[in-house]
Coordinates of N, CA and C and ligand atoms in Angstrom, one line a residue:
M705 N -5.2 3.5 -18.3 CA -3.8 3.4 -17.7 C -4.0 3.5 -16.2
A706 N -3.0 2.7 -15.6 CA -3.4 2.9 -14.0 C -2.0 3.4 -14.0
G707 N -1.9 4.5 -12.7 CA -1.0 5.3 -12.1 C 0.2 4.8 -11.9
K708 N 1.4 5.5 -11.3 CA 2.5 4.7 -10.9 C 2.5 5.2 -9.4
I709 N 2.5 4.6 -8.5 CA 2.6 4.9 -7.1 C 3.9 4.3 -6.5
L710 N 4.6 5.0 -5.9 CA 5.4 4.7 -4.9 C 5.3 4.8 -3.4
A711 N 4.8 4.1 -2.4 CA 4.4 4.0 -1.3 C 5.7 3.4 -0.4
A712 N 6.0 4.7 0.7 CA 7.0 4.2 1.8 C 5.9 3.5 2.8
N713 N 6.1 2.7 3.5 CA 5.8 2.1 4.7 C 7.0 2.2 5.8
W714 N 6.6 3.0 6.5 CA 7.8 3.1 7.3 C 7.8 2.2 8.6
K715 N 6.6 1.5 8.8 CA 6.3 0.6 10.1 C 6.5 1.4 11.5
M716 N 7.2 0.5 12.5 CA 7.3 1.0 13.5 C 8.9 1.4 13.7
N717 N 9.3 2.4 12.9 CA 10.5 2.9 12.9 C 10.8 4.2 12.8
T718 N 11.7 5.0 13.3 CA 12.2 6.4 13.8 C 11.2 7.2 14.6
I719 N 11.6 8.0 15.4 CA 11.0 8.9 16.0 C 10.9 10.1 15.3
P720 N 9.9 10.9 15.6 CA 9.7 12.3 14.7 C 10.6 13.1 14.2
A721 N 11.3 13.1 14.6 CA 12.4 14.2 14.4 C 13.2 13.1 13.1
D722 N 13.6 12.0 13.5 CA 14.1 11.7 12.0 C 13.1 11.5 11.1
G723 N 12.2 11.3 11.2 CA 11.0 11.1 10.2 C 11.0 12.3 9.4
V724 N 11.2 13.4 10.2 CA 11.1 15.0 9.6 C 12.1 15.1 8.7
A725 N 13.4 14.7 9.0 CA 14.7 14.8 8.8 C 14.7 13.7 7.0
L726 N 14.1 12.9 7.3 CA 13.9 11.6 6.2 C 12.9 12.5 5.2
V727 N 12.3 12.7 5.5 CA 11.2 13.4 4.6 C 11.7 14.5 3.7
S728 N 12.8 15.3 4.7 CA 13.1 16.8 4.3 C 14.1 16.2 2.9
E729 N 15.0 15.2 3.4 CA 16.2 14.7 2.6 C 15.6 14.2 1.0
I730 N 14.5 13.3 1.4 CA 13.7 12.9 0.4 C 13.3 14.1 -0.4
L731 N 12.6 15.1 0.0 CA 11.9 16.4 -0.6 C 13.4 17.2 -1.7
N732 N 14.2 17.1 -0.5 CA 15.6 17.7 -1.2 C 16.0 17.9 -3.2
Q733 N 15.9 16.1 -2.5 CA 16.7 15.5 -4.3 C 15.4 14.7 -5.5
W734 N 14.1 15.1 -5.0 CA 12.7 14.3 -5.3 C 13.4 15.2 -7.0
P735 N 13.3 14.5 -8.4 CA 12.9 14.8 -9.5 C 11.8 16.1 -9.6
D736 N 11.9 16.9 -9.9 CA 10.5 18.0 -10.4 C 9.5 17.3 -11.2
N737 N 9.0 16.2 -11.2 CA 8.1 15.9 -12.3 C 7.0 15.2 -11.6
H738 N 5.9 15.3 -12.5 CA 4.6 14.5 -11.7 C 4.2 13.1 -12.5
R739 N 5.4 12.5 -13.1 CA 5.2 11.4 -13.6 C 4.8 9.9 -12.8
A740 N 4.5 10.6 -11.4 CA 4.3 9.4 -10.5 C 3.8 9.9 -9.5
H741 N 3.1 8.9 -8.3 CA 2.4 9.9 -6.9 C 3.7 9.1 -6.0
T742 N 4.0 9.7 -5.0 CA 4.6 9.2 -3.9 C 3.9 9.7 -2.4
I743 N 3.7 8.2 -1.9 CA 2.8 8.4 -0.6 C 3.9 8.1 0.9
I744 N 3.9 8.9 1.7 CA 4.6 8.5 2.7 C 3.8 8.2 3.6
C745 N 3.9 6.9 4.5 CA 3.0 6.3 5.2 C 4.1 6.3 6.9
P746 N 3.9 7.2 7.5 CA 5.2 6.8 8.9 C 4.0 6.7 10.1
P747 N 4.9 6.4 10.9 CA 4.1 6.2 12.3 C 2.7 7.3 13.0
F748 N 1.7 7.2 13.4 CA 1.1 8.1 13.8 C 1.8 9.4 14.5
T749 N 2.4 9.4 15.2 CA 2.9 10.3 15.7 C 3.5 11.3 14.8
H750 N 4.0 10.8 13.6 CA 5.0 11.9 12.8 C 3.9 12.5 11.9
L751 N 2.4 12.1 11.8 CA 1.8 12.6 11.1 C 1.6 14.1 10.7
A752 N 1.4 14.8 12.0 CA 1.1 16.5 11.8 C 2.4 17.1 11.3
F753 N 3.8 16.6 12.0 CA 4.8 16.8 11.3 C 5.0 17.1 9.8
I754 N 4.9 15.6 9.3 CA 5.1 15.5 8.1 C 3.9 16.1 7.2
A755 N 2.9 16.2 7.5 CA 1.6 16.6 6.9 C 2.2 18.0 6.4
E756 N 3.2 18.8 7.4 CA 3.5 20.4 7.1 C 4.4 20.1 5.8
L757 N 5.2 19.4 6.2 CA 6.1 19.0 4.7 C 5.9 19.0 3.3
L758 N 5.0 18.1 3.5 CA 4.4 17.6 2.0 C 3.1 18.7 1.7
K759 N 2.8 19.6 2.5 CA 2.0 20.9 2.0 C 2.4 21.4 0.7
N760 N 1.5 21.7 -0.5 CA 2.0 22.2 -1.8 C 3.1 21.3 -2.2
K761 N 2.9 20.0 -2.3 CA 3.4 19.0 -2.8 C 2.8 18.1 -3.6
P762 N 2.2 18.5 -4.8 CA 1.1 17.9 -5.2 C 1.2 16.1 -5.7
S763 N 2.8 16.1 -5.6 CA 2.8 14.3 -6.4 C 3.1 13.9 -5.0
F764 N 2.8 14.4 -3.9 CA 3.2 13.7 -2.6 C 1.6 13.4 -1.8
S765 N 1.6 12.3 -0.9 CA 0.7 12.2 -0.5 C 0.9 11.7 1.0
L766 N 0.1 12.0 1.9 CA 0.5 11.8 3.7 C -0.1 10.5 3.8
G767 N 0.1 9.2 4.1 CA -0.9 7.7 4.5 C -0.5 7.7 5.8
A768 N -1.3 6.7 6.2 CA -1.6 6.0 7.8 C -1.6 4.9 7.5
Q769 N -0.7 4.1 8.8 CA -0.6 2.4 8.3 C -1.8 1.7 8.9
N770 N -2.6 2.3 9.4 CA -3.8 1.4 10.5 C -4.8 2.6 10.4
C771 N -5.9 2.1 11.1 CA -6.7 3.1 11.4 C -8.0 1.9 12.4
H772 N -8.8 2.5 13.2 CA -9.8 2.0 13.8 C -11.0 1.7 12.6
H773 N -11.9 0.8 13.0 CA -12.9 0.7 12.3 C -14.3 1.3 12.7
E774 N -14.1 1.9 13.7 CA -15.5 2.1 14.5 C -15.1 3.7 14.0
K775 N -16.2 4.6 13.9 CA -16.3 5.7 13.8 C -15.3 6.7 14.9
K776 N -16.2 6.7 16.1 CA -15.5 7.1 17.5 C -16.0 6.2 18.6
G777 N -15.6 6.6 19.4 CA -16.4 6.0 21.0 C -14.9 5.5 21.7
A778 N -15.5 4.6 22.9 CA -14.8 4.2 24.1 C -14.1 3.3 23.3
F779 N -12.5 3.5 22.3 CA -11.8 2.4 22.1 C -10.4 2.8 22.4
T780 N -10.0 2.6 23.5 CA -8.7 3.1 23.9 C -7.4 2.6 23.2
G781 N -6.7 3.9 22.6 CA -5.5 3.4 21.9 C -5.9 3.8 20.3
G782 N -7.2 3.4 20.1 CA -7.7 3.6 18.9 C -7.3 4.9 18.2
I783 N -7.5 4.9 16.7 CA -7.2 6.0 15.9 C -8.0 5.9 14.8
S784 N -9.1 7.4 14.9 CA -10.6 7.4 14.1 C -9.7 7.6 12.3
V785 N -10.6 7.6 11.5 CA -10.4 7.9 10.2 C -10.4 9.4 10.5
D786 N -11.6 9.9 10.8 CA -11.5 11.5 10.8 C -10.6 12.3 11.4
M787 N -9.6 11.5 12.3 CA -8.7 12.2 13.3 C -7.6 12.1 12.1
L788 N -7.3 11.2 11.3 CA -6.6 11.3 10.2 C -6.6 12.0 9.3
K789 N -7.8 12.0 8.8 CA -8.3 13.2 7.8 C -8.0 14.5 8.1
D790 N -8.3 14.6 9.3 CA -8.2 16.0 9.9 C -6.4 16.5 9.4
L791 N -5.8 15.5 10.0 CA -4.3 16.1 9.6 C -3.7 15.8 8.6
G792 N -4.6 15.8 7.3 CA -4.4 15.6 5.9 C -4.1 14.3 5.5
V793 N -4.0 13.5 5.9 CA -3.8 11.9 5.7 C -4.6 11.7 4.7
E794 N -4.4 10.9 3.4 CA -5.1 10.7 2.3 C -5.3 8.8 1.9
Y795 N -4.4 8.3 2.5 CA -4.4 7.1 2.1 C -4.1 6.0 3.8
V796 N -4.5 5.1 4.0 CA -4.5 4.5 4.5 C -4.2 3.1 4.5
I797 N -2.8 2.3 4.8 CA -2.8 0.8 4.8 C -3.8 -0.1 5.5
I798 N -4.4 -1.0 4.7 CA -5.4 -1.8 5.5 C -5.3 -3.3 5.3
G799 N -5.1 -4.2 6.3 CA -5.0 -5.3 5.4 C -3.3 -6.0 5.4
H800 N -2.5 -5.2 5.8 CA -0.7 -5.7 5.8 C -0.7 -6.3 6.4
S801 N 0.0 -7.6 6.0 CA 0.3 -8.9 6.7 C 0.8 -9.0 7.9
E802 N 1.4 -7.9 8.7 CA 1.8 -7.8 10.0 C 0.7 -7.3 10.5
R803 N -0.7 -7.0 10.3 CA -1.6 -6.7 11.1 C -2.3 -8.0 10.7
R804 N -2.6 -8.6 9.9 CA -3.1 -9.7 9.7 C -2.4 -10.9 10.8
H805 N -1.2 -11.1 11.0 CA -0.7 -12.3 11.4 C 0.3 -11.9 12.7
I806 N 0.5 -10.5 12.9 CA 1.1 -10.0 14.3 C -0.4 -9.9 15.4
F807 N -1.1 -9.1 14.2 CA -2.1 -8.1 15.2 C -3.3 -9.3 15.3
H808 N -3.4 -10.2 14.4 CA -4.2 -11.1 14.4 C -5.7 -10.6 13.9
E809 N -5.7 -9.2 13.1 CA -6.9 -8.5 12.2 C -7.6 -10.1 11.7
S810 N -9.1 -10.1 11.7 CA -9.8 -10.7 11.1 C -9.8 -9.9 9.8
E811 N -10.7 -10.7 8.6 CA -11.1 -10.7 7.4 C -12.0 -9.5 7.9
K812 N -12.9 -9.9 8.9 CA -14.1 -9.1 9.3 C -13.9 -7.5 9.7
D813 N -12.6 -7.7 10.8 CA -11.9 -6.5 11.0 C -11.2 -5.6 9.8
I814 N -10.6 -6.4 8.8 CA -10.1 -5.6 7.5 C -11.3 -5.2 6.9
T815 N -12.6 -5.9 6.6 CA -13.4 -5.1 5.5 C -14.0 -3.9 6.4
S816 N -14.2 -4.1 7.4 CA -14.9 -2.8 8.1 C -13.6 -1.9 8.2
K817 N -12.6 -2.1 8.2 CA -11.6 -0.4 8.2 C -12.0 -0.4 6.8
V818 N -11.9 -1.1 6.0 CA -12.1 -0.6 3.9 C -13.1 0.2 4.0
Q819 N -14.5 0.0 5.0 CA -15.3 0.5 4.5 C -15.2 1.7 4.9
R820 N -14.9 1.9 6.5 CA -14.7 3.2 7.1 C -14.0 4.5 6.4
V821 N -13.0 3.7 5.8 CA -11.7 4.6 5.2 C -12.3 5.1 3.8
I822 N -13.3 4.1 3.1 CA -14.1 4.7 1.8 C -14.9 5.9 1.9
Q823 N -15.6 5.7 3.2 CA -17.0 6.1 3.9 C -16.2 7.5 4.2
A824 N -15.3 7.6 4.4 CA -14.9 8.9 4.9 C -14.1 9.8 3.6
G825 N -13.9 9.1 2.5 CA -13.6 9.6 1.4 C -12.2 9.8 1.1
M826 N -11.5 8.8 1.5 CA -10.1 8.8 1.5 C -9.8 7.4 0.7
H827 N -8.4 7.0 0.6 CA -8.1 5.9 -0.4 C -7.6 5.0 0.5
V828 N -7.8 3.7 0.1 CA -7.5 2.3 0.9 C -6.6 1.8 0.3
I829 N -5.2 1.7 0.9 CA -4.0 0.7 -0.1 C -4.4 -0.6 0.7
F830 N -4.8 -1.5 0.0 CA -5.3 -2.5 0.3 C -3.9 -3.9 0.3
C831 N -3.6 -4.6 0.9 CA -2.6 -5.4 1.2 C -3.4 -6.8 0.8
C832 N -2.7 -7.6 0.3 CA -3.2 -9.0 -0.1 C -1.6 -9.9 -0.1
G833 N -1.3 -11.0 0.0 CA -0.6 -12.0 -0.3 C -0.4 -13.1 0.7
E834 N 0.2 -14.4 0.2 CA 0.2 -15.5 0.4 C 1.3 -16.0 1.4
L835 N 0.8 -16.8 2.3 CA 2.0 -17.3 3.6 C 3.1 -18.0 2.5
L836 N 4.3 -18.2 3.1 CA 4.9 -19.5 1.7 C 4.1 -21.1 2.1
K837 N 3.6 -21.4 2.9 CA 3.3 -22.7 3.2 C 2.1 -22.7 1.7
Y838 N 1.5 -21.7 1.9 CA 0.4 -21.8 0.6 C 1.0 -21.7 -0.9
R839 N 2.1 -20.8 -0.9 CA 2.5 -20.9 -2.2 C 3.1 -22.2 -2.5
K840 N 4.0 -22.8 -1.7 CA 4.5 -24.2 -1.8 C 3.5 -25.5 -2.3
Q841 N 1.9 -25.1 -1.5 CA 1.4 -25.9 -2.1 C 0.5 -25.4 -3.5
G842 N 0.7 -24.5 -3.9 CA 0.0 -23.8 -5.3 C -1.1 -23.1 -5.0
L843 N -1.2 -23.0 -3.7 CA -2.2 -22.1 -3.4 C -2.6 -20.4 -3.6
E844 N -1.4 -19.8 -4.1 CA -1.5 -18.4 -3.9 C -2.6 -18.1 -4.5
T845 N -2.7 -18.1 -5.4 CA -4.1 -17.3 -6.2 C -5.5 -17.4 -5.6
S846 N -5.6 -18.8 -4.9 CA -6.9 -18.6 -4.3 C -6.6 -18.0 -2.9
I847 N -5.7 -18.3 -2.7 CA -5.4 -17.2 -1.1 C -6.1 -15.5 -1.4
V848 N -5.0 -15.3 -2.4 CA -5.5 -13.8 -2.7 C -6.7 -13.3 -3.2
E849 N -7.2 -14.1 -4.2 CA -8.5 -13.8 -4.3 C -9.8 -13.9 -3.4
S850 N -9.2 -14.8 -2.8 CA -10.1 -14.8 -1.2 C -10.1 -14.0 -0.6
Q851 N -9.1 -13.2 -0.2 CA -8.9 -11.9 0.6 C -9.5 -11.0 -0.2
L852 N -9.2 -10.7 -1.4 CA -9.8 -9.7 -2.5 C -11.2 -9.6 -2.5
K853 N -11.9 -10.7 -2.3 CA -13.6 -10.7 -2.4 C -13.8 -10.5 -1.1
S854 N -13.3 -11.3 0.1 CA -13.9 -10.9 1.5 C -14.0 -9.7 1.8
S855 N -12.7 -8.5 1.5 CA -12.8 -7.4 2.2 C -13.3 -5.9 0.9
L856 N -13.1 -6.5 -0.3 CA -13.4 -5.3 -1.6 C -14.6 -5.9 -2.4
G857 N -15.2 -7.0 -2.1 CA -15.9 -7.8 -3.4 C -17.5 -7.0 -3.3
A858 N -17.8 -6.5 -2.0 CA -19.0 -5.7 -1.9 C -18.8 -4.4 -2.4
L859 N -17.9 -3.6 -2.8 CA -17.4 -2.4 -2.9 C -18.1 -2.1 -4.5
S860 N -18.9 -0.9 -4.4 CA -19.5 -0.3 -5.8 C -18.5 0.4 -6.9
D861 N -18.8 0.6 -7.9 CA -18.0 1.1 -8.7 C -17.0 2.0 -8.1
T862 N -17.8 3.4 -7.8 CA -17.3 4.4 -7.4 C -16.7 4.2 -6.1
E863 N -17.0 3.2 -5.3 CA -16.1 2.9 -4.2 C -14.7 2.2 -4.4
M864 N -14.8 1.2 -5.4 CA -13.6 0.4 -6.3 C -12.5 1.6 -6.4
K865 N -12.9 2.4 -7.0 CA -12.1 3.7 -7.5 C -10.9 4.2 -6.4
Q866 N -11.6 4.1 -4.9 CA -10.6 4.5 -4.4 C -9.6 3.6 -3.7
V867 N -9.6 2.4 -4.6 CA -8.6 1.4 -3.7 C -7.7 1.5 -4.8
T868 N -6.2 1.2 -4.0 CA -4.8 0.8 -4.4 C -4.9 -0.6 -3.9
I869 N -4.4 -1.5 -4.8 CA -3.9 -2.6 -4.3 C -2.8 -3.1 -4.3
A870 N -2.0 -3.8 -3.0 CA -0.4 -3.8 -2.9 C -0.4 -5.5 -2.7
Y871 N 0.1 -6.3 -4.0 CA 0.4 -7.6 -3.7 C 1.3 -7.8 -2.5
E872 N 1.4 -8.5 -1.3 CA 3.0 -8.6 -0.4 C 2.7 -9.9 -0.1
P873 N 3.5 -10.7 -0.9 CA 4.0 -12.2 -0.5 C 4.5 -12.2 0.7
V874 N 3.7 -12.6 1.7 CA 4.1 -12.7 3.3 C 5.7 -13.3 3.6
W875 N 6.2 -14.2 2.4 CA 7.2 -14.8 2.3 C 8.7 -13.8 2.0
A876 N 8.1 -12.9 1.3 CA 9.1 -11.9 1.1 C 9.0 -10.5 1.7
I877 N 8.5 -10.3 2.7 CA 8.5 -9.1 3.4 C 9.8 -9.0 4.5
G878 N 10.4 -8.2 4.4 CA 11.7 -7.9 5.4 C 12.9 -9.3 5.4
T879 N 12.4 -10.1 4.4 CA 13.2 -11.6 4.3 C 14.1 -11.2 3.9
G880 N 14.5 -10.4 2.0 CA 15.7 -10.0 1.8 C 14.7 -11.1 0.6
E881 N 14.3 -11.6 0.3 CA 13.9 -12.8 -0.3 C 12.3 -12.0 -1.2
T882 N 12.6 -11.9 -2.5 CA 11.7 -11.0 -3.4 C 11.3 -12.0 -4.2
A883 N 9.7 -11.6 -4.5 CA 9.2 -12.4 -5.8 C 10.1 -12.2 -7.2
S884 N 10.0 -13.1 -8.0 CA 10.6 -12.9 -9.1 C 9.9 -11.9 -9.8
P885 N 10.6 -11.0 -10.8 CA 9.5 -10.7 -11.6 C 8.2 -11.4 -12.2
Q886 N 8.7 -12.5 -12.7 CA 7.3 -13.3 -13.5 C 6.4 -13.8 -12.1
Q887 N 6.6 -14.2 -11.0 CA 6.0 -14.2 -9.8 C 5.0 -13.0 -9.6
A888 N 5.6 -12.1 -10.1 CA 4.9 -10.5 -9.7 C 4.1 -10.6 -10.3
Q889 N 4.4 -10.2 -11.8 CA 3.5 -10.3 -12.8 C 2.3 -11.2 -12.9
N890 N 2.6 -12.6 -12.8 CA 1.4 -13.5 -12.7 C 0.4 -13.3 -11.9
M891 N 1.0 -13.0 -10.6 CA -0.2 -12.4 -9.7 C -0.8 -11.0 -9.7
H892 N -0.1 -10.0 -10.2 CA -0.6 -8.9 -10.6 C -1.7 -9.2 -12.1
K893 N -1.3 -9.8 -12.7 CA -2.2 -10.1 -13.7 C -3.2 -11.1 -13.3
T894 N -3.5 -11.8 -11.9 CA -4.7 -12.4 -11.9 C -5.3 -11.0 -11.2
I895 N -4.7 -10.6 -10.5 CA -5.7 -9.5 -9.6 C -6.1 -8.7 -10.6
R896 N -5.5 -8.1 -11.3 CA -6.3 -7.3 -12.5 C -7.5 -7.8 -13.1
H897 N -7.4 -9.4 -13.9 CA -8.5 -9.9 -14.5 C -9.5 -10.3 -13.2
W898 N -9.3 -10.3 -11.8 CA -10.5 -10.1 -11.0 C -11.0 -9.3 -11.0
I899 N -10.6 -8.0 -10.7 CA -11.1 -6.7 -10.8 C -11.9 -6.6 -11.9
S900 N -11.3 -6.8 -13.0 CA -12.2 -6.6 -14.5 C -13.5 -7.8 -14.2
K901 N -13.5 -8.7 -13.8 CA -14.8 -9.7 -13.7 C -15.5 -9.4 -13.0
Q902 N -14.8 -8.6 -11.5 CA -16.3 -8.2 -10.2 C -16.3 -6.8 -11.0
W903 N -15.6 -5.7 -11.5 CA -16.4 -4.4 -11.8 C -16.6 -4.3 -13.6
N904 N -15.3 -3.7 -13.8 CA -15.4 -4.1 -15.3 C -13.9 -3.6 -15.9
N905 N -13.5 -3.6 -17.1 CA -12.3 -3.7 -17.3 C -11.7 -2.0 -17.1
D906 N -12.5 -1.2 -17.6 CA -12.1 0.1 -17.0 C -11.8 0.6 -15.7
I907 N -12.2 0.0 -14.7 CA -12.1 0.1 -13.3 C -10.4 -0.9 -12.9
A908 N -10.3 -2.1 -13.6 CA -9.0 -2.8 -13.8 C -8.1 -2.5 -14.5
D909 N -8.3 -1.4 -15.1 CA -7.3 -1.1 -16.2 C -6.6 0.2 -15.1
K910 N -7.4 0.9 -14.6 CA -7.1 1.8 -13.7 C -6.8 1.7 -12.1
C911 N -6.8 0.6 -11.9 CA -6.5 0.3 -10.7 C -4.7 0.2 -10.3
S912 N -4.0 1.0 -9.6 CA -2.9 0.7 -9.3 C -2.7 -0.8 -8.5
I913 N -1.6 -1.4 -9.0 CA -1.5 -2.6 -8.3 C 0.3 -2.8 -7.8
L914 N 0.6 -2.4 -6.9 CA 1.9 -2.2 -6.2 C 2.1 -3.7 -5.9
Y915 N 3.4 -3.7 -5.8 CA 4.4 -4.7 -5.2 C 5.0 -4.5 -4.2
G916 N 5.0 -5.4 -2.9 CA 5.8 -5.0 -1.7 C 6.1 -6.6 -1.3
G917 N 7.6 -6.4 -0.9 CA 8.4 -7.3 -0.3 C 9.9 -7.3 -0.8
S918 N 10.7 -6.8 0.4 CA 12.1 -6.9 0.2 C 12.3 -5.9 -0.9
V919 N 11.6 -5.1 -1.7 CA 12.3 -4.6 -3.1 C 13.3 -3.6 -2.7
K920 N 14.4 -3.4 -3.3 CA 15.5 -2.7 -3.2 C 16.0 -2.1 -4.1
P921 N 16.9 -1.2 -4.7 CA 17.4 -0.4 -5.6 C 18.0 -1.5 -6.9
G922 N 18.4 -2.4 -6.2 CA 19.4 -3.6 -7.1 C 18.0 -4.3 -8.1
N923 N 16.6 -4.8 -7.5 CA 15.6 -5.7 -8.0 C 14.6 -4.6 -8.4
A924 N 14.1 -3.5 -8.3 CA 13.5 -2.6 -8.6 C 12.9 -2.8 -9.7
K925 N 13.9 -2.1 -10.8 CA 13.5 -2.2 -11.9 C 12.9 -3.2 -12.7
A926 N 13.6 -4.6 -12.4 CA 13.0 -5.9 -13.2 C 11.6 -5.8 -12.7
L927 N 11.1 -5.9 -11.4 CA 9.9 -6.0 -11.5 C 8.7 -4.9 -11.7
F928 N 9.3 -3.1 -11.8 CA 8.9 -2.5 -12.3 C 8.1 -2.1 -13.6
M929 N 9.6 -3.1 -14.4 CA 9.3 -3.2 -15.9 C 8.0 -4.1 -16.2
Q930 N 7.5 -4.9 -15.3 CA 6.6 -5.9 -15.6 C 5.1 -5.1 -15.6
T931 N 4.3 -5.4 -16.7 CA 3.1 -4.9 -17.4 C 2.4 -4.6 -16.1
D932 N 2.0 -5.4 -15.6 CA 0.7 -5.1 -14.3 C 1.7 -4.7 -13.0
V933 N 2.6 -4.1 -12.9 CA 3.1 -3.8 -11.4 C 3.5 -2.2 -11.9
N934 N 2.5 -1.7 -11.2 CA 2.7 -0.1 -11.2 C 3.1 0.5 -10.2
G935 N 3.9 -0.1 -9.4 CA 5.0 0.4 -8.8 C 4.9 -0.2 -6.9
G936 N 5.4 0.4 -6.0 CA 6.0 -0.2 -5.1 C 5.3 0.2 -3.6
L937 N 5.1 -0.7 -3.1 CA 4.9 -0.4 -1.6 C 6.2 -0.9 -0.6
I938 N 7.1 0.2 -0.3 CA 8.2 -0.3 0.5 C 8.3 -0.2 1.8
G939 N 9.3 -1.1 2.2 CA 9.3 -1.0 3.9 C 10.7 -0.5 3.9
G940 N 11.6 -1.9 4.6 CA 13.1 -1.1 4.7 C 13.9 -0.4 3.9
A941 N 13.7 -0.3 2.5 CA 14.5 0.5 1.9 C 14.0 2.2 1.6
S942 N 12.5 2.6 2.3 CA 12.0 3.5 2.0 C 12.6 4.3 3.4
L943 N 13.3 3.9 4.4 CA 14.0 4.4 5.4 C 15.5 5.1 5.3
N944 N 15.6 4.8 3.9 CA 17.0 5.6 3.5 C 16.4 6.4 2.1
A945 N 17.3 7.4 2.6 CA 16.5 8.4 1.4 C 17.4 7.8 0.0
Q946 N 18.4 7.8 0.0 CA 18.9 7.6 -1.4 C 18.8 6.0 -2.0
D947 N 18.4 5.3 -1.2 CA 17.8 4.1 -1.6 C 16.2 4.4 -2.3
F948 N 15.5 4.8 -1.3 CA 14.0 5.1 -1.6 C 14.1 6.0 -3.5
K949 N 14.7 6.9 -3.8 CA 14.9 7.7 -4.5 C 15.6 6.9 -5.9
A950 N 16.2 6.0 -5.4 CA 16.8 5.1 -6.7 C 15.6 4.2 -7.3
I951 N 14.8 3.5 -5.9 CA 13.7 2.7 -6.4 C 12.7 3.7 -7.1
Y952 N 12.5 4.8 -6.8 CA 11.8 6.0 -7.9 C 12.3 5.9 -8.9
H953 N 13.5 6.3 -9.2 CA 14.0 6.3 -10.6 C 14.0 5.0 -11.3
A954 N 13.8 3.6 -10.3 CA 13.9 2.6 -11.3 C 12.3 2.2 -11.9
M955 N 11.4 3.1 -11.4 CA 10.1 3.3 -11.6 C 9.5 4.1 -12.9
I956 N 10.0 5.2 -12.6 CA 9.4 6.2 -14.1 C 10.4 6.0 -15.4
Ligands
13P1186 P1 10.4 -4.8 2.9 O1 10.5 -3.8 1.7 O2 11.2 -4.3 4.2 O3 10.1 -6.2 2.5 O4 8.8 -4.6 3.6 C1 7.5 -4.6 2.6 C2 6.3 -4.2 3.3 O5 5.9 -4.6 4.1 C3 6.1 -2.8 3.1 O6 4.5 -2.9 3.5

């Protein structure tokens, strides 16, 4: 059975003081149970401060939104996985559609980053999802499968256990338009089936597959009720403690 995960992707929002206040507010009112795991992925500049707040909180983890694919060296502005790990980061989001489309990251870049994070013993939150034009042509499954195959296909059984998948249809990100629960379930089922073919049923059953794209308190429950939706990767609504908490309650 895949674990339930709620992950917050703050993107390029808040300054560190706001981020600390937001996490403090979230922690103050979080239910005291371990039925699900919560991952906070703030901007790089916030990580050290938020790591302090999440110390001794076993149901919370710190995540980063990106990393450099090389281990170290002359890469001005780059952030290595060792730097992240040293700060207490356990998860790194790789392959987010904003990195693919705005920063023009290639499949090769994304694959290298996945491998770098895995080699460091950390977890990857691997994002996949189709553009609207491909869904309109009925090509969403082949697009998502090709993203998965290209960046995860070469991983061993053990390495694949370090991967959480987030299905984020690009047309649903930040648009207010969400995939219907049935559209999400269909794609998540396809992804799980692909994992079982590529590795085995056990790995597929235990892989958490999150949905992301305009998840809000009002639509979260219907999405999370789907058999193969094991949680969410939340953008805008994770910047509001009340909304984020409501989404968590819809999941557990
Ligand atoms: P929104 O929840 O703002 O649509 O963002 C989703 C997302 O991109 C999470 O990574």
